[in-house]
Coordinates of C-alpha atoms in Angstrom, one line a residue:
Chain A
Q22 CA 106.5 70.7 90.1
V23 CA 102.9 71.8 89.8
Q24 CA 102.3 74.7 87.5
L25 CA 99.2 76.7 87.1
Q26 CA 98.2 78.9 84.2
E27 CA 95.2 81.3 84.2
S28 CA 93.5 82.4 81.0
G29 CA 90.6 84.5 80.0
P30 CA 89.5 87.9 78.7
G31 CA 91.5 90.9 80.0
L32 CA 88.8 93.5 79.4
L33 CA 85.1 93.4 80.3
K34 CA 82.2 95.9 80.4
P35 CA 80.2 96.5 83.5
S36 CA 77.4 93.9 84.1
E37 CA 79.2 91.2 82.0
T38 CA 80.3 87.8 83.3
L39 CA 83.9 87.1 84.0
S40 CA 85.0 83.7 83.0
L41 CA 88.5 82.4 83.8
T42 CA 90.1 79.0 83.4
C43 CA 93.1 77.5 85.1
A44 CA 95.1 74.7 83.4
V45 CA 96.1 72.2 86.1
S46 CA 96.4 68.5 86.7
I47 CA 93.4 68.1 89.0
S48 CA 94.2 65.8 91.9
S49 CA 91.7 64.5 94.3
D50 CA 94.0 65.3 97.1
H51 CA 93.9 69.1 97.1
W52 CA 91.5 72.0 97.4
W53 CA 91.8 74.4 94.5
S54 CA 91.1 78.1 94.8
W55 CA 90.8 81.5 93.1
L56 CA 92.1 84.7 94.7
R57 CA 92.3 88.3 93.4
Q58 CA 94.3 91.5 94.1
P59 CA 93.0 94.9 93.0
P60 CA 95.7 97.3 91.8
G61 CA 97.9 98.4 94.7
K62 CA 95.8 96.5 97.2
G63 CA 95.9 93.3 99.3
L64 CA 94.7 89.8 98.6
E65 CA 91.1 88.6 98.6
W66 CA 90.1 84.9 98.6
I67 CA 87.2 84.2 96.2
G68 CA 86.6 80.5 96.9
E69 CA 87.7 76.9 96.9
M70 CA 86.7 73.6 95.5
Y71 CA 87.6 70.1 96.3
H72 CA 86.7 68.0 93.2
G73 CA 83.7 65.9 93.9
R74 CA 83.5 66.9 97.6
G75 CA 82.6 70.5 98.0
T76 CA 82.8 74.2 97.4
H77 CA 83.1 77.2 99.7
Y78 CA 82.8 80.8 98.7
N79 CA 83.7 84.2 100.2
P80 CA 80.4 85.4 101.7
S81 CA 81.0 88.8 100.2
L82 CA 81.0 87.3 96.6
K83 CA 78.9 84.2 97.1
S84 CA 75.9 85.5 95.2
R85 CA 77.9 86.1 92.1
V86 CA 80.6 83.4 92.0
T87 CA 80.6 79.8 90.7
L88 CA 83.6 77.5 90.7
S89 CA 83.8 74.4 88.7
V90 CA 86.2 71.6 87.6
D91 CA 86.4 69.7 84.4
K92 CA 88.7 66.9 85.2
S93 CA 88.7 65.6 81.6
K94 CA 90.1 68.9 80.4
N95 CA 92.3 69.4 83.5
Q96 CA 90.6 72.8 84.0
F97 CA 89.5 74.7 87.0
S98 CA 87.1 77.6 86.3
L99 CA 85.8 80.8 87.8
N100 CA 82.6 82.5 86.8
L101 CA 81.8 86.0 88.3
T102 CA 78.6 87.6 87.2
S103 CA 77.5 91.2 87.0
V104 CA 81.0 92.7 87.2
T105 CA 81.7 96.3 88.1
A106 CA 84.9 98.4 88.3
A107 CA 85.4 97.1 91.8
D108 CA 86.1 93.6 90.2
T109 CA 89.2 95.0 88.4
A110 CA 92.1 93.0 89.7
V111 CA 94.8 90.4 89.1
Y112 CA 93.1 87.0 89.4
Y113 CA 95.2 84.0 90.6
C114 CA 94.4 80.4 90.5
A115 CA 96.0 78.4 93.3
R116 CA 96.4 75.2 95.1
L117 CA 95.6 74.9 98.8
Q118 CA 97.6 72.8 101.3
S119 CA 97.9 72.8 105.1
Y120 CA 95.4 75.8 105.3
S121 CA 97.7 77.9 103.1
V122 CA 98.2 78.7 99.4
D123 CA 101.3 76.6 98.4
V124 CA 101.2 77.0 94.6
W125 CA 100.1 80.1 92.8
G126 CA 99.5 80.8 89.1
Q127 CA 101.2 83.8 87.6
G128 CA 98.0 85.7 87.6
T129 CA 95.9 87.3 84.9
T130 CA 94.8 90.9 84.8
V131 CA 91.1 91.7 84.4
T132 CA 89.9 95.2 83.8
V133 CA 86.3 96.2 84.0
S134 CA 85.6 99.4 82.1
S135 CA 82.9 100.8 79.8
Chain B
E26 CA 84.8 87.3 110.2
I27 CA 88.2 87.5 111.8
V28 CA 90.2 90.6 110.8
L29 CA 94.0 90.5 110.5
T30 CA 96.0 93.7 111.2
Q31 CA 99.6 93.9 110.2
S32 CA 102.1 96.3 111.5
P33 CA 104.0 98.4 110.8
G34 CA 102.7 99.4 107.3
T35 CA 106.2 100.0 106.2
L36 CA 109.5 98.9 107.6
S37 CA 112.7 100.7 106.5
L38 CA 115.8 98.7 107.1
S39 CA 119.2 98.1 105.7
P40 CA 120.6 94.8 104.3
G41 CA 121.9 92.6 107.1
E42 CA 119.4 94.0 109.7
R43 CA 116.7 92.0 111.4
A44 CA 113.1 92.5 110.4
T45 CA 110.2 91.8 112.7
L46 CA 106.7 91.9 111.2
S47 CA 103.5 91.6 113.3
C48 CA 100.1 90.1 112.5
R49 CA 97.3 90.5 115.0
T50 CA 94.0 88.7 114.7
S51 CA 90.7 90.1 116.0
Q52 CA 90.0 86.8 117.7
S53 CA 92.1 84.0 119.1
V54 CA 93.0 81.6 116.3
S55 CA 94.8 78.2 116.0
G56 CA 98.4 78.6 115.0
S57 CA 97.7 75.9 112.5
Y58 CA 95.7 78.3 110.5
I59 CA 98.3 81.1 110.1
A60 CA 100.5 81.5 107.0
W61 CA 102.9 84.2 105.7
Y62 CA 103.6 85.2 102.1
Q63 CA 106.2 87.3 100.3
Q64 CA 105.2 89.3 97.2
R65 CA 107.8 91.0 95.0
P66 CA 106.7 93.7 92.5
G67 CA 104.9 92.2 89.5
Q68 CA 105.0 88.7 90.9
A69 CA 102.6 86.3 92.4
P70 CA 102.8 85.8 96.2
R71 CA 105.1 83.1 97.5
L72 CA 104.4 80.9 100.5
L73 CA 107.0 81.4 103.3
I74 CA 105.5 80.0 106.4
Y75 CA 102.5 77.7 107.2
Y76 CA 101.1 76.3 110.4
S77 CA 102.5 79.6 111.9
S78 CA 106.1 78.4 112.2
R79 CA 106.9 75.8 109.4
R80 CA 109.0 76.9 106.5
A81 CA 107.7 76.1 103.1
T82 CA 109.8 74.1 100.7
G83 CA 112.9 76.0 99.6
I84 CA 112.5 78.8 102.1
P85 CA 115.8 79.9 103.6
D86 CA 116.2 79.5 107.4
R87 CA 116.6 83.3 107.9
F88 CA 112.8 83.3 107.7
S89 CA 111.0 82.2 110.9
G90 CA 107.4 82.4 112.2
S91 CA 106.1 82.3 115.7
G92 CA 103.1 83.3 117.8
S93 CA 99.9 82.1 119.3
G94 CA 96.4 83.3 120.2
T95 CA 96.0 86.7 118.5
D96 CA 99.6 87.7 118.0
F97 CA 101.8 86.2 115.3
T98 CA 105.3 87.3 114.1
L99 CA 107.4 86.8 111.0
T100 CA 111.1 87.4 111.6
I101 CA 113.8 87.7 108.9
S102 CA 117.1 87.3 110.8
R103 CA 119.3 89.1 108.3
L104 CA 117.9 90.9 105.4
E105 CA 119.2 90.0 101.9
P106 CA 118.6 92.3 98.9
E107 CA 116.0 90.0 97.5
D108 CA 113.9 90.2 100.8
F109 CA 112.8 93.8 100.2
A110 CA 109.2 93.1 99.3
V111 CA 105.6 93.1 100.6
Y112 CA 104.7 90.5 103.2
F113 CA 101.1 89.3 103.9
C114 CA 99.8 87.2 106.8
Q115 CA 96.8 84.9 106.2
Q116 CA 94.4 83.1 108.4
Y117 CA 92.0 80.2 107.7
G118 CA 88.6 80.4 109.4
T119 CA 86.3 77.5 109.8
S120 CA 82.9 79.2 110.4
P121 CA 82.4 79.8 107.5
P122 CA 85.4 78.2 105.8
M123 CA 87.4 81.0 104.3
Y124 CA 90.8 82.6 104.0
T125 CA 91.5 86.2 105.0
F126 CA 94.6 88.3 104.6
G127 CA 96.2 91.1 106.4
Q128 CA 96.8 94.4 104.5
G129 CA 100.5 93.8 104.1
T130 CA 103.8 95.2 105.4
K131 CA 106.2 96.6 103.0
V132 CA 109.9 96.1 103.8
E133 CA 111.9 98.7 102.0
I134 CA 115.6 99.6 101.8
K135 CA 116.6 102.4 104.2

């Protein structure tokens, strides 16, 4: 049973960079993804990465997002620059399979406030 | 970008009743790219249906998915108390590659 665990700072100031990591056993057979959900709202896909093969980003966030994998540490990471209050959300790391999200982390809450 | 519109916004039903949730896409899509999720309060979403009609591992057979083209449906044949939650549909697009979600349908106890 694959389990995913997000970690990172819960509070950021506007213009700072959000950095989150996800502990996971990175396999070469899956795409890995980050998604987020603002309070009381729906789900937004941030991007996906296939270790050693490619990365895709949501066009609306592409200029601020970087995904990376450190296979030696079994970590999948998200960097989001120049955050604003609109980036306040629960952030999920996830595994993709069959064009769907089949495994979700429990989520970590990130608040952007001055 | 393909837009997903779910209806109704809220569905008020009693345990034991049948729930029919709709997801309409702004352009015709392959059924292979449609999935459905359940989200209970304070929890991460859970995959119910992928490839528009295949149940994910461990999902009870009272959940079923159907549809094609621009109209997709999630049906819960007989609502159990634990089924009262929010449901999201999701589509995978290829140009550019990305996942988009509907705004959700809340199934509440009547």
